[in-house]
Amino acid sequence: MTADMVTANTIANNARASQESIELLAGHFTPLTKEQLSLRNSVLFEYLLNRNNISGLLGRGITAKIRLLKKNSTLRFYRNVCDIGINSLEDIDDFNDVRFRVWPSIYPDMEPVSFQARRPLPLLYIFYNPVGSCILRIRSFHYESLLKRKTTVKIQGDLLRIVLNKRLGKDVSLKACASSDKYIIDVENRKIFSPGPDGKADTSDDIMLRINPEVLGWRN
């Protein structure tokens, strides 16, 4: 999707591109909906795939290790991890981050166990479910990278619509979609950009599109 946006932006900044071409692009690159940006199905697919892989371990003759793998606990834990990822990616603030209990009912007073990508699992849980703990650490992926990708697509879509509207002679707003800040037009360096999560311009997390100020009328 970002490659298509970059291509459309190149056309919009080309002085030889016709008005009809720009109008077609503007009609195609409409604001992305919440459903289009949603990554829920991707996370659920990952969960179902890994659930089948974990269940498949029971049928491959590794009975010597089966007591070290608590299947139900592993699957419940992994579902909690996926739910946390979905809630983070979908901007859901009011949620319980431990939906399913990972301890057996014979341990009624055990504290809930949550997953933190950059920290080890609690030692007590590793002792209880050593193989499952290894699987969880291997299978679980960092949702920060998905969230960053989603934000990039959203912001580049915003920047592209600004460029297209400017080329069509329409009024444009530089208000950022993902924050209360404004996008920045850097005429000298020929780019329109968002400073990114760190809020600082000209750093590695900037999200930008190249512009031709003369064609877009930003030299005036």
CSV table of C-alpha atoms in Angstrom, one decimal:
chain,number,residue,atom,x,y,z
A,1,MET,CA,0.0,0.0,0.0
A,2,THR,CA,2.8,2.5,0.8
A,3,ALA,CA,4.4,1.7,-2.5
A,4,ASP,CA,1.2,2.7,-4.3
A,5,MET,CA,1.1,5.9,-2.3
A,6,VAL,CA,4.6,6.8,-3.2
A,7,THR,CA,3.9,6.1,-6.9
A,8,ALA,CA,0.7,8.3,-6.7
A,9,ASN,CA,2.7,11.0,-5.0
A,10,THR,CA,5.3,10.9,-7.8
A,11,ILE,CA,2.6,11.4,-10.4
A,12,ALA,CA,1.0,14.3,-8.4
A,13,ASN,CA,4.3,16.1,-8.3
A,14,ASN,CA,5.0,15.7,-12.0
A,15,ALA,CA,4.2,18.9,-13.9
A,16,ARG,CA,3.2,16.9,-17.0
A,17,ALA,CA,0.5,14.9,-15.2
A,18,SER,CA,-3.0,16.0,-16.4
A,19,GLN,CA,-5.8,17.3,-14.3
A,20,GLU,CA,-7.8,14.2,-15.1
A,21,SER,CA,-5.1,11.9,-13.8
A,22,ILE,CA,-4.8,13.8,-10.5
A,23,GLU,CA,-8.6,13.7,-10.1
A,24,LEU,CA,-8.6,9.9,-10.7
A,25,LEU,CA,-5.9,9.5,-8.1
A,26,ALA,CA,-7.7,11.7,-5.6
A,27,GLY,CA,-10.8,9.6,-6.1
A,28,HIS,CA,-8.9,6.4,-5.6
A,29,PHE,CA,-6.9,7.4,-2.5
A,30,THR,CA,-9.8,8.3,-0.2
A,31,PRO,CA,-9.3,8.4,3.6
A,32,LEU,CA,-8.6,4.9,4.9
A,33,THR,CA,-11.4,3.5,7.1
A,34,LYS,CA,-10.9,1.9,10.5
A,35,GLU,CA,-11.7,-1.5,8.9
A,36,GLN,CA,-9.1,-1.0,6.2
A,37,LEU,CA,-6.4,-0.2,8.8
A,38,SER,CA,-7.5,-3.0,11.1
A,39,LEU,CA,-5.0,-5.8,11.8
A,40,ARG,CA,-7.3,-7.9,13.9
A,41,ASN,CA,-7.7,-10.6,11.3
A,42,SER,CA,-4.0,-10.9,10.9
A,43,VAL,CA,-3.4,-11.4,14.6
A,44,LEU,CA,-6.3,-13.9,14.8
A,45,PHE,CA,-4.8,-15.9,11.8
A,46,GLU,CA,-1.5,-15.9,13.6
A,47,TYR,CA,-3.2,-17.3,16.7
A,48,LEU,CA,-5.1,-20.0,14.9
A,49,LEU,CA,-1.9,-21.1,13.0
A,50,ASN,CA,0.1,-21.3,16.2
A,51,ARG,CA,-2.7,-23.0,18.1
A,52,ASN,CA,-2.7,-25.8,15.5
A,53,ASN,CA,1.1,-26.0,15.7
A,54,ILE,CA,1.0,-26.3,19.5
A,55,SER,CA,-1.8,-28.9,19.3
A,56,GLY,CA,0.2,-30.8,16.7
A,57,LEU,CA,3.1,-31.3,19.2
A,58,LEU,CA,0.8,-33.8,21.0
A,59,GLY,CA,0.7,-36.1,18.0
A,60,ARG,CA,4.3,-36.3,17.0
A,61,GLY,CA,5.5,-38.9,19.5
A,62,ILE,CA,7.2,-36.6,22.0
A,63,THR,CA,5.5,-38.1,25.0
A,64,ALA,CA,8.6,-37.8,27.0
A,65,LYS,CA,8.2,-34.0,27.0
A,66,ILE,CA,4.5,-33.9,27.3
A,67,ARG,CA,4.5,-33.3,31.0
A,68,LEU,CA,6.7,-30.3,30.5
A,69,LEU,CA,4.2,-28.8,28.0
A,70,LYS,CA,1.0,-27.7,29.6
A,71,LYS,CA,-1.1,-27.4,26.4
A,72,ASN,CA,-4.2,-25.7,27.8
A,73,SER,CA,-2.2,-23.2,29.8
A,74,THR,CA,0.0,-22.4,26.8
A,75,LEU,CA,-3.0,-21.8,24.5
A,76,ARG,CA,-4.8,-19.7,27.1
A,77,PHE,CA,-1.6,-17.6,27.7
A,78,TYR,CA,-1.1,-17.2,23.9
A,79,ARG,CA,-4.7,-16.1,23.5
A,80,ASN,CA,-4.2,-13.5,26.2
A,81,VAL,CA,-1.1,-12.3,24.3
A,82,CYS,CA,-3.0,-12.0,21.1
A,83,ASP,CA,-5.9,-10.2,22.7
A,84,ILE,CA,-3.5,-7.6,24.2
A,85,GLY,CA,-2.0,-7.2,20.7
A,86,ILE,CA,-5.5,-6.7,19.1
A,87,ASN,CA,-6.5,-4.1,21.8
A,88,SER,CA,-3.3,-2.2,21.3
A,89,LEU,CA,-3.5,-2.2,17.5
A,90,GLU,CA,-7.2,-1.3,17.5
A,91,ASP,CA,-6.7,1.5,20.1
A,92,ILE,CA,-9.0,-0.1,22.7
A,93,ASP,CA,-8.1,1.4,26.1
A,94,ASP,CA,-10.8,-0.3,28.3
A,95,PHE,CA,-9.9,-3.9,28.4
A,96,ASN,CA,-8.7,-6.7,30.8
A,97,ASP,CA,-5.2,-7.8,29.7
A,98,VAL,CA,-5.6,-11.2,31.3
A,99,ARG,CA,-8.8,-12.7,30.0
A,100,PHE,CA,-8.0,-16.4,30.5
A,101,ARG,CA,-6.5,-18.0,33.6
A,102,VAL,CA,-3.3,-19.9,32.9
A,103,TRP,CA,-3.1,-21.8,36.2
A,104,PRO,CA,-5.1,-25.0,36.9
A,105,SER,CA,-8.0,-24.8,39.2
A,106,ILE,CA,-6.1,-26.6,42.0
A,107,TYR,CA,-4.1,-23.4,42.3
A,108,PRO,CA,-6.9,-20.9,43.1
A,109,ASP,CA,-4.7,-18.2,44.7
A,110,MET,CA,-2.1,-17.8,42.0
A,111,GLU,CA,-1.6,-14.4,40.6
A,112,PRO,CA,-2.5,-13.7,36.9
A,113,VAL,CA,0.5,-13.9,34.5
A,114,SER,CA,0.9,-11.3,31.8
A,115,PHE,CA,3.2,-11.2,28.8
A,116,GLN,CA,5.7,-8.4,28.4
A,117,ALA,CA,7.7,-8.6,25.2
A,118,ARG,CA,11.0,-7.2,26.6
A,119,ARG,CA,10.9,-9.0,29.9
A,120,PRO,CA,11.2,-12.7,30.8
A,121,LEU,CA,8.2,-14.7,31.9
A,122,PRO,CA,7.7,-15.1,35.7
A,123,LEU,CA,10.1,-17.8,37.0
A,124,LEU,CA,7.3,-19.7,38.7
A,125,TYR,CA,5.4,-20.0,35.4
A,126,ILE,CA,8.6,-21.2,33.6
A,127,PHE,CA,9.0,-23.9,36.2
A,128,TYR,CA,5.3,-24.9,35.8
A,129,ASN,CA,5.3,-24.9,32.0
A,130,PRO,CA,8.9,-24.9,30.7
A,131,VAL,CA,8.2,-26.1,27.1
A,132,GLY,CA,5.2,-23.9,26.9
A,133,SER,CA,7.2,-20.9,28.1
A,134,CYS,CA,9.7,-21.4,25.3
A,135,ILE,CA,7.0,-21.7,22.7
A,136,LEU,CA,5.3,-18.5,24.0
A,137,ARG,CA,8.6,-16.6,23.8
A,138,ILE,CA,9.3,-17.9,20.2
A,139,ARG,CA,5.8,-17.6,18.8
A,140,SER,CA,4.9,-14.3,20.3
A,141,PHE,CA,5.8,-11.3,18.1
A,142,HIS,CA,6.3,-7.7,18.9
A,143,TYR,CA,3.1,-5.7,18.2
A,144,GLU,CA,5.0,-2.5,18.3
A,145,SER,CA,6.3,-3.1,14.8
A,146,LEU,CA,2.8,-3.7,13.5
A,147,LEU,CA,1.5,-0.6,15.2
A,148,LYS,CA,4.4,1.4,13.7
A,149,ARG,CA,3.5,0.1,10.2
A,150,LYS,CA,-0.2,0.9,10.7
A,151,THR,CA,0.7,4.5,11.8
A,152,THR,CA,3.0,4.9,8.8
A,153,VAL,CA,0.3,3.9,6.4
A,154,LYS,CA,-2.2,6.1,8.0
A,155,ILE,CA,0.0,9.2,8.0
A,156,GLN,CA,1.3,8.6,4.5
A,157,GLY,CA,-2.3,8.4,3.3
A,158,ASP,CA,-2.9,11.8,5.0
A,159,LEU,CA,0.2,13.3,3.4
A,160,LEU,CA,-0.8,12.0,0.0
A,161,ARG,CA,-4.3,13.5,0.2
A,162,ILE,CA,-2.8,16.9,1.1
A,163,VAL,CA,-0.5,16.7,-1.9
A,164,LEU,CA,-3.3,15.7,-4.2
A,165,ASN,CA,-5.7,18.4,-2.9
A,166,LYS,CA,-2.9,21.0,-3.2
A,167,ARG,CA,-2.3,20.0,-6.8
A,168,LEU,CA,-6.0,20.3,-7.5
A,169,GLY,CA,-6.0,23.8,-6.1
A,170,LYS,CA,-8.1,23.0,-3.1
A,171,ASP,CA,-7.6,24.2,0.5
A,172,VAL,CA,-5.6,21.9,2.6
A,173,SER,CA,-5.3,21.3,6.3
A,174,LEU,CA,-2.0,20.3,7.8
A,175,LYS,CA,-3.5,18.9,11.0
A,176,ALA,CA,-2.0,15.5,11.8
A,177,CYS,CA,-4.4,12.5,11.9
A,178,ALA,CA,-2.5,10.7,14.7
A,179,SER,CA,-1.8,13.6,17.1
A,180,SER,CA,-2.7,17.2,17.8
A,181,ASP,CA,0.4,18.4,15.9
A,182,LYS,CA,0.6,19.6,12.3
A,183,TYR,CA,2.4,18.2,9.4
A,184,ILE,CA,5.5,20.1,8.2
A,185,ILE,CA,6.2,21.4,4.8
A,186,ASP,CA,9.9,21.7,4.2
A,187,VAL,CA,10.3,23.6,0.9
A,188,GLU,CA,14.1,23.7,1.0
A,189,ASN,CA,14.4,19.9,1.4
A,190,ARG,CA,11.4,19.3,-0.8
A,191,LYS,CA,9.3,17.1,1.5
A,192,ILE,CA,6.1,17.1,3.6
A,193,PHE,CA,6.4,15.0,6.7
A,194,SER,CA,5.4,14.1,10.2
A,195,PRO,CA,8.1,14.2,12.9
A,196,GLY,CA,7.1,10.8,14.0
A,197,PRO,CA,6.7,9.4,17.6
A,198,ASP,CA,9.7,11.3,19.0
A,199,GLY,CA,8.2,14.7,17.9
A,200,LYS,CA,11.6,15.8,16.5
A,201,ALA,CA,12.1,16.8,12.9
A,202,ASP,CA,14.8,15.2,10.7
A,203,THR,CA,15.2,12.0,12.7
A,204,SER,CA,15.0,8.4,11.7
A,205,ASP,CA,11.3,8.0,12.6
A,206,ASP,CA,10.1,10.8,10.4
A,207,ILE,CA,7.3,9.8,8.0
A,208,MET,CA,7.4,11.7,4.8
A,209,LEU,CA,6.7,12.1,1.1
A,210,ARG,CA,8.8,14.0,-1.4
A,211,ILE,CA,7.3,17.1,-3.0
A,212,ASN,CA,7.9,19.4,-5.9
A,213,PRO,CA,7.1,22.8,-4.4
A,214,GLU,CA,7.0,24.6,-7.7
A,215,VAL,CA,4.4,22.2,-9.2
A,216,LEU,CA,2.3,22.3,-6.0
A,217,GLY,CA,2.5,26.0,-5.5
A,218,TRP,CA,4.4,26.0,-2.2
A,219,ARG,CA,7.1,28.4,-3.5
A,220,ASN,CA,4.7,31.3,-3.7
